[in-house]
PDB file of C-alpha atoms and ligand atoms in Angstrom:
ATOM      1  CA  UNK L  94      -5.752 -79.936 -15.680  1.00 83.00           C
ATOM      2  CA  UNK L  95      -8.444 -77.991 -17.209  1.00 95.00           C
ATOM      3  CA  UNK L  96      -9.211 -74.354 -15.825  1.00 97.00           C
ATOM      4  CA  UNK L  97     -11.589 -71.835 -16.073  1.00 98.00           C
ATOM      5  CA  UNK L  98      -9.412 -69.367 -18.195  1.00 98.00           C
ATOM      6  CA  UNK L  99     -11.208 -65.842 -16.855  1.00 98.00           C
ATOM      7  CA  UNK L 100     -10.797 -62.367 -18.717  1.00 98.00           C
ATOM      8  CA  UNK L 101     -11.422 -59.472 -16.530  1.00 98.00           C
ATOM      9  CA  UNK L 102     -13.282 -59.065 -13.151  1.00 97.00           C
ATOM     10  CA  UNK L 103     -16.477 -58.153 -12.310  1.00 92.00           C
ATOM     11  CA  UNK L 104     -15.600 -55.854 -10.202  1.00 92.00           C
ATOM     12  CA  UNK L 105     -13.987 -54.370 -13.394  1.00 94.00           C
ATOM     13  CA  UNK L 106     -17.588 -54.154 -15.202  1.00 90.00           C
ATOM     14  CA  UNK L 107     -18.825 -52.236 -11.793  1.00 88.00           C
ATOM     15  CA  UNK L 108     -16.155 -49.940 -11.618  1.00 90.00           C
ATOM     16  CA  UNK L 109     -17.242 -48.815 -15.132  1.00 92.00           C
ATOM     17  CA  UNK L 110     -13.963 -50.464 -16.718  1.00 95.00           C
ATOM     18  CA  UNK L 111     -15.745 -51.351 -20.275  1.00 96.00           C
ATOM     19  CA  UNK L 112     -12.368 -51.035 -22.719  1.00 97.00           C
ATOM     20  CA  UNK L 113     -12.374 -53.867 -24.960  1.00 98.00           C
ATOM     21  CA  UNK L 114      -8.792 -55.734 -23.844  1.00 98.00           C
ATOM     22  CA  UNK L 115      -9.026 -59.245 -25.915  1.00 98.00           C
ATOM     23  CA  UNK L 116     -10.733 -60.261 -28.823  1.00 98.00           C
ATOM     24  CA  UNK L 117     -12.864 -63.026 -29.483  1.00 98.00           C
ATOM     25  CA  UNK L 118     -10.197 -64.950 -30.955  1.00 98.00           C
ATOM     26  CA  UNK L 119      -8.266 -64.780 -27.998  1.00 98.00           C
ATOM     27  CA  UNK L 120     -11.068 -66.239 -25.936  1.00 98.00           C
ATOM     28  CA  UNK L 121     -11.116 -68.861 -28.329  1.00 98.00           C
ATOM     29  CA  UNK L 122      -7.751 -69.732 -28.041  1.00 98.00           C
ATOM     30  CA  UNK L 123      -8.058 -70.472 -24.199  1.00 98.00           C
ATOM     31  CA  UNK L 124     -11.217 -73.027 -25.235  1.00 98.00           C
ATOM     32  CA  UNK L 125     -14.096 -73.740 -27.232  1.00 98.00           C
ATOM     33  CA  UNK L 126     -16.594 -72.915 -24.315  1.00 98.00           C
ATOM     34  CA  UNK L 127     -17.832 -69.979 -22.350  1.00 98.00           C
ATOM     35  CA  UNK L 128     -19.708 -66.639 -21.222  1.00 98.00           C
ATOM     36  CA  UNK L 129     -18.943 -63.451 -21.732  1.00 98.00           C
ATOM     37  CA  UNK L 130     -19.688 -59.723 -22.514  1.00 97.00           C
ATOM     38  CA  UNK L 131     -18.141 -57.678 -25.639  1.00 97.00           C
ATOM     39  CA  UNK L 132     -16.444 -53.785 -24.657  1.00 97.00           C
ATOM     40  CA  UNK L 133     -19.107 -51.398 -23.206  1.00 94.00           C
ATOM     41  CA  UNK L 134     -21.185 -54.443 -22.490  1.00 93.00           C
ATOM     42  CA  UNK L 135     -21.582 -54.815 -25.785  1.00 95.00           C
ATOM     43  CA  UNK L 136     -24.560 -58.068 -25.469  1.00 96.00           C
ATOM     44  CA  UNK L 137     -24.066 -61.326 -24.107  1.00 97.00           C
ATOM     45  CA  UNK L 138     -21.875 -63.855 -25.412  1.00 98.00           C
ATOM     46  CA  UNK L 139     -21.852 -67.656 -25.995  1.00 98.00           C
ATOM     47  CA  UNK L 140     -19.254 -69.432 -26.876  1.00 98.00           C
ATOM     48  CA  UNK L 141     -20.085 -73.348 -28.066  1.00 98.00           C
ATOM     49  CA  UNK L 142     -17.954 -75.815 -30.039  1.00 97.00           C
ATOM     50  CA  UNK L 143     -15.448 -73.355 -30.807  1.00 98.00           C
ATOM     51  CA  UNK L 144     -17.539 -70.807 -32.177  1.00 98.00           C
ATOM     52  CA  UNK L 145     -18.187 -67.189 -30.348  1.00 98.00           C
ATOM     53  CA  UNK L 146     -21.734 -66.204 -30.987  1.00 98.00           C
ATOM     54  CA  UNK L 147     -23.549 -62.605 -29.742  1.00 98.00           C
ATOM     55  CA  UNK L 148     -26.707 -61.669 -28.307  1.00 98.00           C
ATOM     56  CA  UNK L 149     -27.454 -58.190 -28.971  1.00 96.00           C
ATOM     57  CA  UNK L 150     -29.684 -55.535 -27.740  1.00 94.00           C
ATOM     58  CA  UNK L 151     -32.313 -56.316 -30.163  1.00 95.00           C
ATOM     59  CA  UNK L 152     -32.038 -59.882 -29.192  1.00 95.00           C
ATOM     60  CA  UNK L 153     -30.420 -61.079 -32.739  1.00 97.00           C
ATOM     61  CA  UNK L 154     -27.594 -63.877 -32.608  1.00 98.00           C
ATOM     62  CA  UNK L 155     -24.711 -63.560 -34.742  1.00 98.00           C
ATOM     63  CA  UNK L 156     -21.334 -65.372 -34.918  1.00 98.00           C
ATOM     64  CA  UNK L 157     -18.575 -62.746 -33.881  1.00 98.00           C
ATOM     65  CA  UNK L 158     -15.864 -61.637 -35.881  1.00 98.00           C
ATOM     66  CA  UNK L 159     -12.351 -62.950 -34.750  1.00 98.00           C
ATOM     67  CA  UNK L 160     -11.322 -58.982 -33.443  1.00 98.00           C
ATOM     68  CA  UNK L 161     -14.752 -58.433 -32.045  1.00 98.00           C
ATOM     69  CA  UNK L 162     -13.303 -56.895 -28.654  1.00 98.00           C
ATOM     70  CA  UNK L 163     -14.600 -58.433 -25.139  1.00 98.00           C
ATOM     71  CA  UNK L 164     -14.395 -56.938 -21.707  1.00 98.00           C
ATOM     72  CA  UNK L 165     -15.391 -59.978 -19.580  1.00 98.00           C
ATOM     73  CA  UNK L 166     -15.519 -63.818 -20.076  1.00 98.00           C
ATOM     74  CA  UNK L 167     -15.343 -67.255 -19.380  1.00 98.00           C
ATOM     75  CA  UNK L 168     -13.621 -70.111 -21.281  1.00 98.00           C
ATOM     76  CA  UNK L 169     -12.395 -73.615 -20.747  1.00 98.00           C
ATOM     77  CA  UNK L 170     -12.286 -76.711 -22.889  1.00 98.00           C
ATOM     78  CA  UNK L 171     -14.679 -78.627 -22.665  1.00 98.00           C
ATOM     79  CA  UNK L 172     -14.479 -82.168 -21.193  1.00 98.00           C
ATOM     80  CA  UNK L 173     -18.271 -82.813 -19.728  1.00 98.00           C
ATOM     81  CA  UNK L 174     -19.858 -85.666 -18.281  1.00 97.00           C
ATOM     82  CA  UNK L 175     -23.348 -86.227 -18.339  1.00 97.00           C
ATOM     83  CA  UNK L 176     -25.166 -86.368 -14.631  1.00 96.00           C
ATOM     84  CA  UNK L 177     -28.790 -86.476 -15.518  1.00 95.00           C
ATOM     85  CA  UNK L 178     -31.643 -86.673 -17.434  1.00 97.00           C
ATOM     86  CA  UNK L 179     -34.816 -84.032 -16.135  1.00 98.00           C
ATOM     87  CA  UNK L 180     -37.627 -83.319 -16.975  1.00 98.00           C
ATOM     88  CA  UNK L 181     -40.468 -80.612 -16.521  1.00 98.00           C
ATOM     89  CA  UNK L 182     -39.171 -78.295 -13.463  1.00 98.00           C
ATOM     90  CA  UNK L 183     -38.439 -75.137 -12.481  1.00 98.00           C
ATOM     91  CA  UNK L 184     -34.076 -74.594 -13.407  1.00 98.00           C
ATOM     92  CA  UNK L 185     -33.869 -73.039  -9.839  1.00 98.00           C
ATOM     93  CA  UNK L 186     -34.803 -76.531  -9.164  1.00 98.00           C
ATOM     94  CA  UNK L 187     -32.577 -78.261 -11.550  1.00 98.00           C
ATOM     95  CA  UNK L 188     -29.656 -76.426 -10.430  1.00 98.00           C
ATOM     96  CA  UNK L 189     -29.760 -77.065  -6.479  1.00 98.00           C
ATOM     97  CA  UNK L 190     -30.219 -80.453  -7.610  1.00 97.00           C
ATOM     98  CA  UNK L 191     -27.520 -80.780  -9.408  1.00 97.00           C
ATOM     99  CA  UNK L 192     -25.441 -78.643  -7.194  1.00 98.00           C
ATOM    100  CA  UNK L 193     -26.105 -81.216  -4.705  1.00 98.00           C
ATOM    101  CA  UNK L 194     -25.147 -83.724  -7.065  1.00 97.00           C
ATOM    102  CA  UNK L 195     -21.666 -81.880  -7.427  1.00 97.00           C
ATOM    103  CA  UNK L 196     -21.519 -81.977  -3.545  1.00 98.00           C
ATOM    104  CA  UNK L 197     -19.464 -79.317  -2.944  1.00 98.00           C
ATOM    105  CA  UNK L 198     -20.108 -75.530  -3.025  1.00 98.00           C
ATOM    106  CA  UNK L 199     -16.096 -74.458  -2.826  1.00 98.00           C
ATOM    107  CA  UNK L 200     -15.355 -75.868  -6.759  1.00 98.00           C
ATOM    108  CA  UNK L 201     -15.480 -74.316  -9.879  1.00 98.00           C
ATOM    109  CA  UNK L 202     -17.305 -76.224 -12.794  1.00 98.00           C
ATOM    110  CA  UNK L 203     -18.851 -75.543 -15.716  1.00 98.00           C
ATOM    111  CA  UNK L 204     -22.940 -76.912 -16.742  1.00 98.00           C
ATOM    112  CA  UNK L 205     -24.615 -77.413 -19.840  1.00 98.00           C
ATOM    113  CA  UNK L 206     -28.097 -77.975 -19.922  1.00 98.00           C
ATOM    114  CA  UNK L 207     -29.111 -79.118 -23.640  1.00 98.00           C
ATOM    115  CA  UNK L 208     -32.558 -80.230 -24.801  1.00 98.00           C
ATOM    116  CA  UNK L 209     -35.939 -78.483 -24.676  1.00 98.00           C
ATOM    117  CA  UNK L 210     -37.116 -75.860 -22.084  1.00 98.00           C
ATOM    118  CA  UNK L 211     -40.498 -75.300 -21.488  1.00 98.00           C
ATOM    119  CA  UNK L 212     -39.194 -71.402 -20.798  1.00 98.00           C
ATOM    120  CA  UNK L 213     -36.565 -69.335 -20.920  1.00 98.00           C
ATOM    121  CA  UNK L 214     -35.918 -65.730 -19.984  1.00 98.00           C
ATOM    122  CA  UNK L 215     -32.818 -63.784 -21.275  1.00 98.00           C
ATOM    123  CA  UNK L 216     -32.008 -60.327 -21.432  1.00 96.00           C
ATOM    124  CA  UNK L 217     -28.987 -58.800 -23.255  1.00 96.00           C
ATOM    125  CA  UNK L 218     -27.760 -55.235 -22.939  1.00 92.00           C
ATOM    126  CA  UNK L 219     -27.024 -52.305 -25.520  1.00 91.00           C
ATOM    127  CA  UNK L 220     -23.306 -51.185 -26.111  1.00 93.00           C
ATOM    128  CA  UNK L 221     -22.238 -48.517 -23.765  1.00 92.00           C
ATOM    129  CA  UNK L 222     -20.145 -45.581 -24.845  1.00 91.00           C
ATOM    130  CA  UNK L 223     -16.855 -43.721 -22.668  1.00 91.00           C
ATOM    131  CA  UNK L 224     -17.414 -42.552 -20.580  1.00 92.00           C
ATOM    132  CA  UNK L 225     -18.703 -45.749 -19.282  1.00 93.00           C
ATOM    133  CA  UNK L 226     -21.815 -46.085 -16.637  1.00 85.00           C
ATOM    134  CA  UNK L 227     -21.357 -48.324 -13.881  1.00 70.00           C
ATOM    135  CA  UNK L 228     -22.741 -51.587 -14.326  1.00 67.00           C
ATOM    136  CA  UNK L 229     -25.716 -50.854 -11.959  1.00 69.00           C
ATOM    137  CA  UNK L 230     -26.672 -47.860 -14.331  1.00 73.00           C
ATOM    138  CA  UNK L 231     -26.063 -50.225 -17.654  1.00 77.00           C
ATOM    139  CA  UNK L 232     -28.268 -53.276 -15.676  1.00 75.00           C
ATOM    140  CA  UNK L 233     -31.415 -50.363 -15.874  1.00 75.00           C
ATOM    141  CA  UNK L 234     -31.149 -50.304 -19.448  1.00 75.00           C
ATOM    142  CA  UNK L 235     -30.935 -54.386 -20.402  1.00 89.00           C
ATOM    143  CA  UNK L 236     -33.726 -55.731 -21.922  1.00 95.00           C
ATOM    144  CA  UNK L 237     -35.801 -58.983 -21.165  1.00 96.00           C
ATOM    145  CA  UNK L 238     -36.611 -61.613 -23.693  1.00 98.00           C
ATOM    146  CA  UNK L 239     -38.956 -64.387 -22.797  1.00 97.00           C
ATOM    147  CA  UNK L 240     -39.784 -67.549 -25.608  1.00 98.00           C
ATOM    148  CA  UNK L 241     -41.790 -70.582 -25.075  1.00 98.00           C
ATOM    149  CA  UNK L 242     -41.040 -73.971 -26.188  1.00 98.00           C
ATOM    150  CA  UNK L 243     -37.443 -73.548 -27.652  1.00 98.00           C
ATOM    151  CA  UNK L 244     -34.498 -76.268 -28.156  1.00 98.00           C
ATOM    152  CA  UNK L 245     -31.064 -74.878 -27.144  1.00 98.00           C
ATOM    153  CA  UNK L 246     -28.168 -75.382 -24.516  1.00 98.00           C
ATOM    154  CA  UNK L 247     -27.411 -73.735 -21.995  1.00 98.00           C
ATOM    155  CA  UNK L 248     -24.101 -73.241 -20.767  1.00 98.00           C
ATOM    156  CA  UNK L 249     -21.907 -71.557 -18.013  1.00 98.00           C
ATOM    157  CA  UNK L 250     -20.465 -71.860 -14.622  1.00 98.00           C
ATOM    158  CA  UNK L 251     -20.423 -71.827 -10.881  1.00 98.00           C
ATOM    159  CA  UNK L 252     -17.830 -69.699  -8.452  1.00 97.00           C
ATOM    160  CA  UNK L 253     -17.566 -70.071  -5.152  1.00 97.00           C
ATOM    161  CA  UNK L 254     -18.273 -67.039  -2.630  1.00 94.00           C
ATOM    162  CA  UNK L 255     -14.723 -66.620  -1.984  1.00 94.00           C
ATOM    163  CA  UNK L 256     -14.264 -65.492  -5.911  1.00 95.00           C
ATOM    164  CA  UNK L 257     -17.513 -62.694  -5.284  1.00 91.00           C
ATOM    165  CA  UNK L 258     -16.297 -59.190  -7.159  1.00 92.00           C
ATOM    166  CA  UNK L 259     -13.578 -61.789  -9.390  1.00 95.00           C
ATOM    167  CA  UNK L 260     -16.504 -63.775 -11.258  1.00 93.00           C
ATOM    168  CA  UNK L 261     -20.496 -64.260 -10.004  1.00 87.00           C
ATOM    169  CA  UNK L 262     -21.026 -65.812  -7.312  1.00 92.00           C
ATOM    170  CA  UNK L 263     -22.845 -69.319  -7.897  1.00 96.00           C
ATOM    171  CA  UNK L 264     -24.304 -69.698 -11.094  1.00 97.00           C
ATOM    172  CA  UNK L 265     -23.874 -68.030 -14.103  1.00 97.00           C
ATOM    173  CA  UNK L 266     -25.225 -69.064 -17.613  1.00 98.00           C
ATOM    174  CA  UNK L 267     -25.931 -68.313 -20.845  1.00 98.00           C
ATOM    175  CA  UNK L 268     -28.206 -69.509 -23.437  1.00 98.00           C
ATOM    176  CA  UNK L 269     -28.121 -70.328 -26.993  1.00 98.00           C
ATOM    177  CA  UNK L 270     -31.133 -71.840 -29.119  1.00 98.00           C
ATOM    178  CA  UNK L 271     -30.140 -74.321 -31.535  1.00 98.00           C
ATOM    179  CA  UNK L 272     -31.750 -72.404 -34.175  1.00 98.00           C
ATOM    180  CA  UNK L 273     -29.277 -69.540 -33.229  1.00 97.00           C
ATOM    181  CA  UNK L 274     -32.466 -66.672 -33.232  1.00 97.00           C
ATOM    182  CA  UNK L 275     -33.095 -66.484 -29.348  1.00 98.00           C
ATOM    183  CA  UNK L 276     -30.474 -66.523 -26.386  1.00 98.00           C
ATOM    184  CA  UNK L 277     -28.371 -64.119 -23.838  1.00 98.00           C
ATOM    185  CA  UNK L 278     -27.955 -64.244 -20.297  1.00 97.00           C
ATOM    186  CA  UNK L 279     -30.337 -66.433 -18.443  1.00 98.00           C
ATOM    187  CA  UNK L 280     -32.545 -64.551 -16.056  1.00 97.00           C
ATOM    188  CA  UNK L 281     -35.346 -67.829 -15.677  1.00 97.00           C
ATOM    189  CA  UNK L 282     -36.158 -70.843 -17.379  1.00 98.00           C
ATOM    190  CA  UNK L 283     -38.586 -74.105 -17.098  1.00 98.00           C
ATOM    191  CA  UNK L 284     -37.181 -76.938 -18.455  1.00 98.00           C
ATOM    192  CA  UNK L 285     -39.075 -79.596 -20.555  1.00 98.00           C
ATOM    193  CA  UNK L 286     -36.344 -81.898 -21.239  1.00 98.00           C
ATOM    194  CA  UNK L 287     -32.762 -81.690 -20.682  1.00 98.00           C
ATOM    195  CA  UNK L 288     -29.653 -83.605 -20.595  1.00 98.00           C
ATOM    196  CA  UNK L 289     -27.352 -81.981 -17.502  1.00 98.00           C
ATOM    197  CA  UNK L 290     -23.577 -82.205 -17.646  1.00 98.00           C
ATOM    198  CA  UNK L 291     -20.796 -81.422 -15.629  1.00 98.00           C
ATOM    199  CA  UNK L 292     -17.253 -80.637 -15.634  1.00 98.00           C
ATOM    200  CA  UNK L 293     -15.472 -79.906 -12.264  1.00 98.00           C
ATOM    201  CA  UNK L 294     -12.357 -77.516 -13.090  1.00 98.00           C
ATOM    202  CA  UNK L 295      -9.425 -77.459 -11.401  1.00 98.00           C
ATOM    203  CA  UNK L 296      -9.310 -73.608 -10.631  1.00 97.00           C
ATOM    204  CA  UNK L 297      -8.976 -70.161 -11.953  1.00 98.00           C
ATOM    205  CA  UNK L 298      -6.935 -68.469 -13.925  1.00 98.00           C
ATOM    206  CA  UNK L 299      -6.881 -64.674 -14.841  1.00 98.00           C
ATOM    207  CA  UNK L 300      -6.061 -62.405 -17.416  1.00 98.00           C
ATOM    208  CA  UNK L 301      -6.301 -58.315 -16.373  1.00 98.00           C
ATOM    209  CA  UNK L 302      -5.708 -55.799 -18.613  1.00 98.00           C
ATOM    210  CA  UNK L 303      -2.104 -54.975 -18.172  1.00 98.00           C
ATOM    211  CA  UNK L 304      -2.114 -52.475 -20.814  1.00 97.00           C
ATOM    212  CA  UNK L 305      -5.206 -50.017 -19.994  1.00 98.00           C
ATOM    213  CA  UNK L 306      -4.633 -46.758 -18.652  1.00 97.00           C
ATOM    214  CA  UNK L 307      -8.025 -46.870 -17.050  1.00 97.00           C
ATOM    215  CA  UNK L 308      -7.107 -49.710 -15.073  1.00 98.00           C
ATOM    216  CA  UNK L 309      -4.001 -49.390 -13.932  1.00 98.00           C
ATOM    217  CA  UNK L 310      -5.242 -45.631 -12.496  1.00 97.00           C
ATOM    218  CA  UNK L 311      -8.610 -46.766 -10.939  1.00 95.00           C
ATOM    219  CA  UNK L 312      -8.610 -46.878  -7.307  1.00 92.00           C
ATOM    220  CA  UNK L 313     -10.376 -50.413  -6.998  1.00 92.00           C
ATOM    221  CA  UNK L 314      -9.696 -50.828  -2.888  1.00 89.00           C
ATOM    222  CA  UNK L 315     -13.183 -49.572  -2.067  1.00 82.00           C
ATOM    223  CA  UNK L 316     -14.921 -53.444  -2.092  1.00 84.00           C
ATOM    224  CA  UNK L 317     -17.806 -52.490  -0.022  1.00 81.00           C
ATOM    225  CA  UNK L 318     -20.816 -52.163  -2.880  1.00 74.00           C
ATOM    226  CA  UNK L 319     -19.338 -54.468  -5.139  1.00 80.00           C
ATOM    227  CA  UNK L 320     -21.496 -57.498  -3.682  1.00 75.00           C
ATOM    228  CA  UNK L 321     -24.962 -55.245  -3.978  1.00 78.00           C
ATOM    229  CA  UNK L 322     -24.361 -54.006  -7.282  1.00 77.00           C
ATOM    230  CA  UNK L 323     -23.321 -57.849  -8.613  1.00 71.00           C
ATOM    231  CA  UNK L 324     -26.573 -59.156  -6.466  1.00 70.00           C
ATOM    232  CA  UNK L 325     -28.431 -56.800  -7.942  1.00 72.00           C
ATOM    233  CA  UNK L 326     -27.535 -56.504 -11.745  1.00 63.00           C
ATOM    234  CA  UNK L 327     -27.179 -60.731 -11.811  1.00 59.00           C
ATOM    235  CA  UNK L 328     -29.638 -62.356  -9.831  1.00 53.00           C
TER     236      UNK L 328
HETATM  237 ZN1   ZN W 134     -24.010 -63.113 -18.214  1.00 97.23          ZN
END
C-alpha cells in the first residue's frame, strides 16, 4: 500500500498560506520521491532517490538542507514500472498516451520520464515574504527557463478532478537534469528519448498544518476562484 503522502493544499498556496510547516527531512521521511515548493514559494523542488534538490529563482539546483522549510509537496516511495519506450514527440503527446495507457482518469500515480528531451521549459519562482501574495500575484513574478538537448528525469504525478483545490488537477511534474544545473516545474517539453514509468498509488494522504495560526483563522469556505487561479498559475 503505497500512497501519495501530500503536505499542504493548494488551495493553501492560493489563499496566500506560505508558512513553512515541515522540513525537507520530513518529506523525506514519507519517501524518496516527489514535488514540491519551499515556504513563500521558495523555488521548485525535486525530490529523487532520496535526495531533496531546489530550483531557485535564478534557476541554480542545489541539494536542500535537512530543515530547509516546505509549504507544499508530494512524496511516495517509489516502486515504478516501466510502460514505454518514446521517442521524438511533443510530452502533451506522451502524456495522453500514457494516460491512456493507465486507463483510468479517477487514480492517483506517479510518472517518471528519464532519458533525453529534445526541450524542456521550466520556470521556478522567487521566495515571497509575509505578508504573503496570493499565488496568482506570485505566478506574475516566476520566471521561464527554456534548454535544448538536456538528459534528466522528470518526475511527478496525476490527481483526479475530484482532488482540484487539494493537489493539481491532472498532471503535475517536475524536472531535474542529470547534470543537476537546469530543472523546476515543467511548463513544456519535446522529448528525444525517454523511458516512461508508472506507479499507480493507492490514494491520498494529508498532512495540514495543525499548528499555524494563519491557518487555523483563514476562512477557506469561499471555493469559487480556487479552480481559475490553479488553471491559471499551473497550466
Ligand atoms: Zn510544481
Amino acid at each position: 500500500m503505497v500512497k501519495v503522502h501530500q503536505f499542504g493544499t493548494m488551495q493553501m498556496l492560493v489563499e496566500s498560506l506560505l508558512d513553512g510547516f515541515v522540513t525537507a527531512k520530513d518529506m523525506l521521511a514519507a519517501g524518496n520521491t516527489g514535488i514540491g515548493t519551499g515556504a513563500g514559494v521558495d523555488g521548485e523542488l525535486i525530490l529523487l532517490d532520496g535526495k531533496a534538490y531546489q530550483v531557485n529563482v535564478d534557476g541554480k539546483v542545489q541539494e536542500v538542507p535537512a530543515d530547509f522549510p516546505v509549504v507544499f509537496g508530494d512524496v511516495h516511495e517509489a516502486d515504478y514500472q516501466v510502460v514505454d519506450q518514446y521517442g521524438k514527440r511533443d510530452l502533451k503527446t506522451l502524456l495522453k498516451n500514457l494516460l491512456a495507457k493507465v486507463g483510468t482518469k479517477n487514480l492517483f500515480f506517479s510518472v517518471k520520464l528519464s532519458g533525453n528531451f529534445q526541450y524542456v521549459q521550466t520556470r521556478s519562482a522567487k521566495k515571497s515574504e509575509k505578508p504573503y501574495p496570493g499565488l496568482g500575484e506570485i505566478a506574475k513574478n516566476q520566471v521561464v527557463f527554456d534548454q535544448k538537448d538536456v538528459k534528466g528525469t522528470m518526475v511527478g504525478y496525476y490527481t483526479p478532478s475530484l482532488y482540484e483545490g487539494v493537489g493539481v488537477p491532472g498532471f503535475h511534474l517536475h524536472f531535474l537534469s542529470d547534470e543537476k544545473d537546469f530543472g523546476g516545474h515543467v511548463l513544456e517539453g519535446k522529448i528525444e528519448s525517454v523511458a516512461a514509468s508508472v506507479q499507480i498509488l493507492d490514494g491520498l494522504s494529508v498532512q495540514l498544518p495543525v499548528a499555524n495560526t494563519d491557518y487555523q483563522k483563514a476562512n477557506l469556505n469561499d471555493l469559487s476562484h480556487l479552480s481559475k487561479v490553479i488553471h491559471a498559475a499551473e497550466s
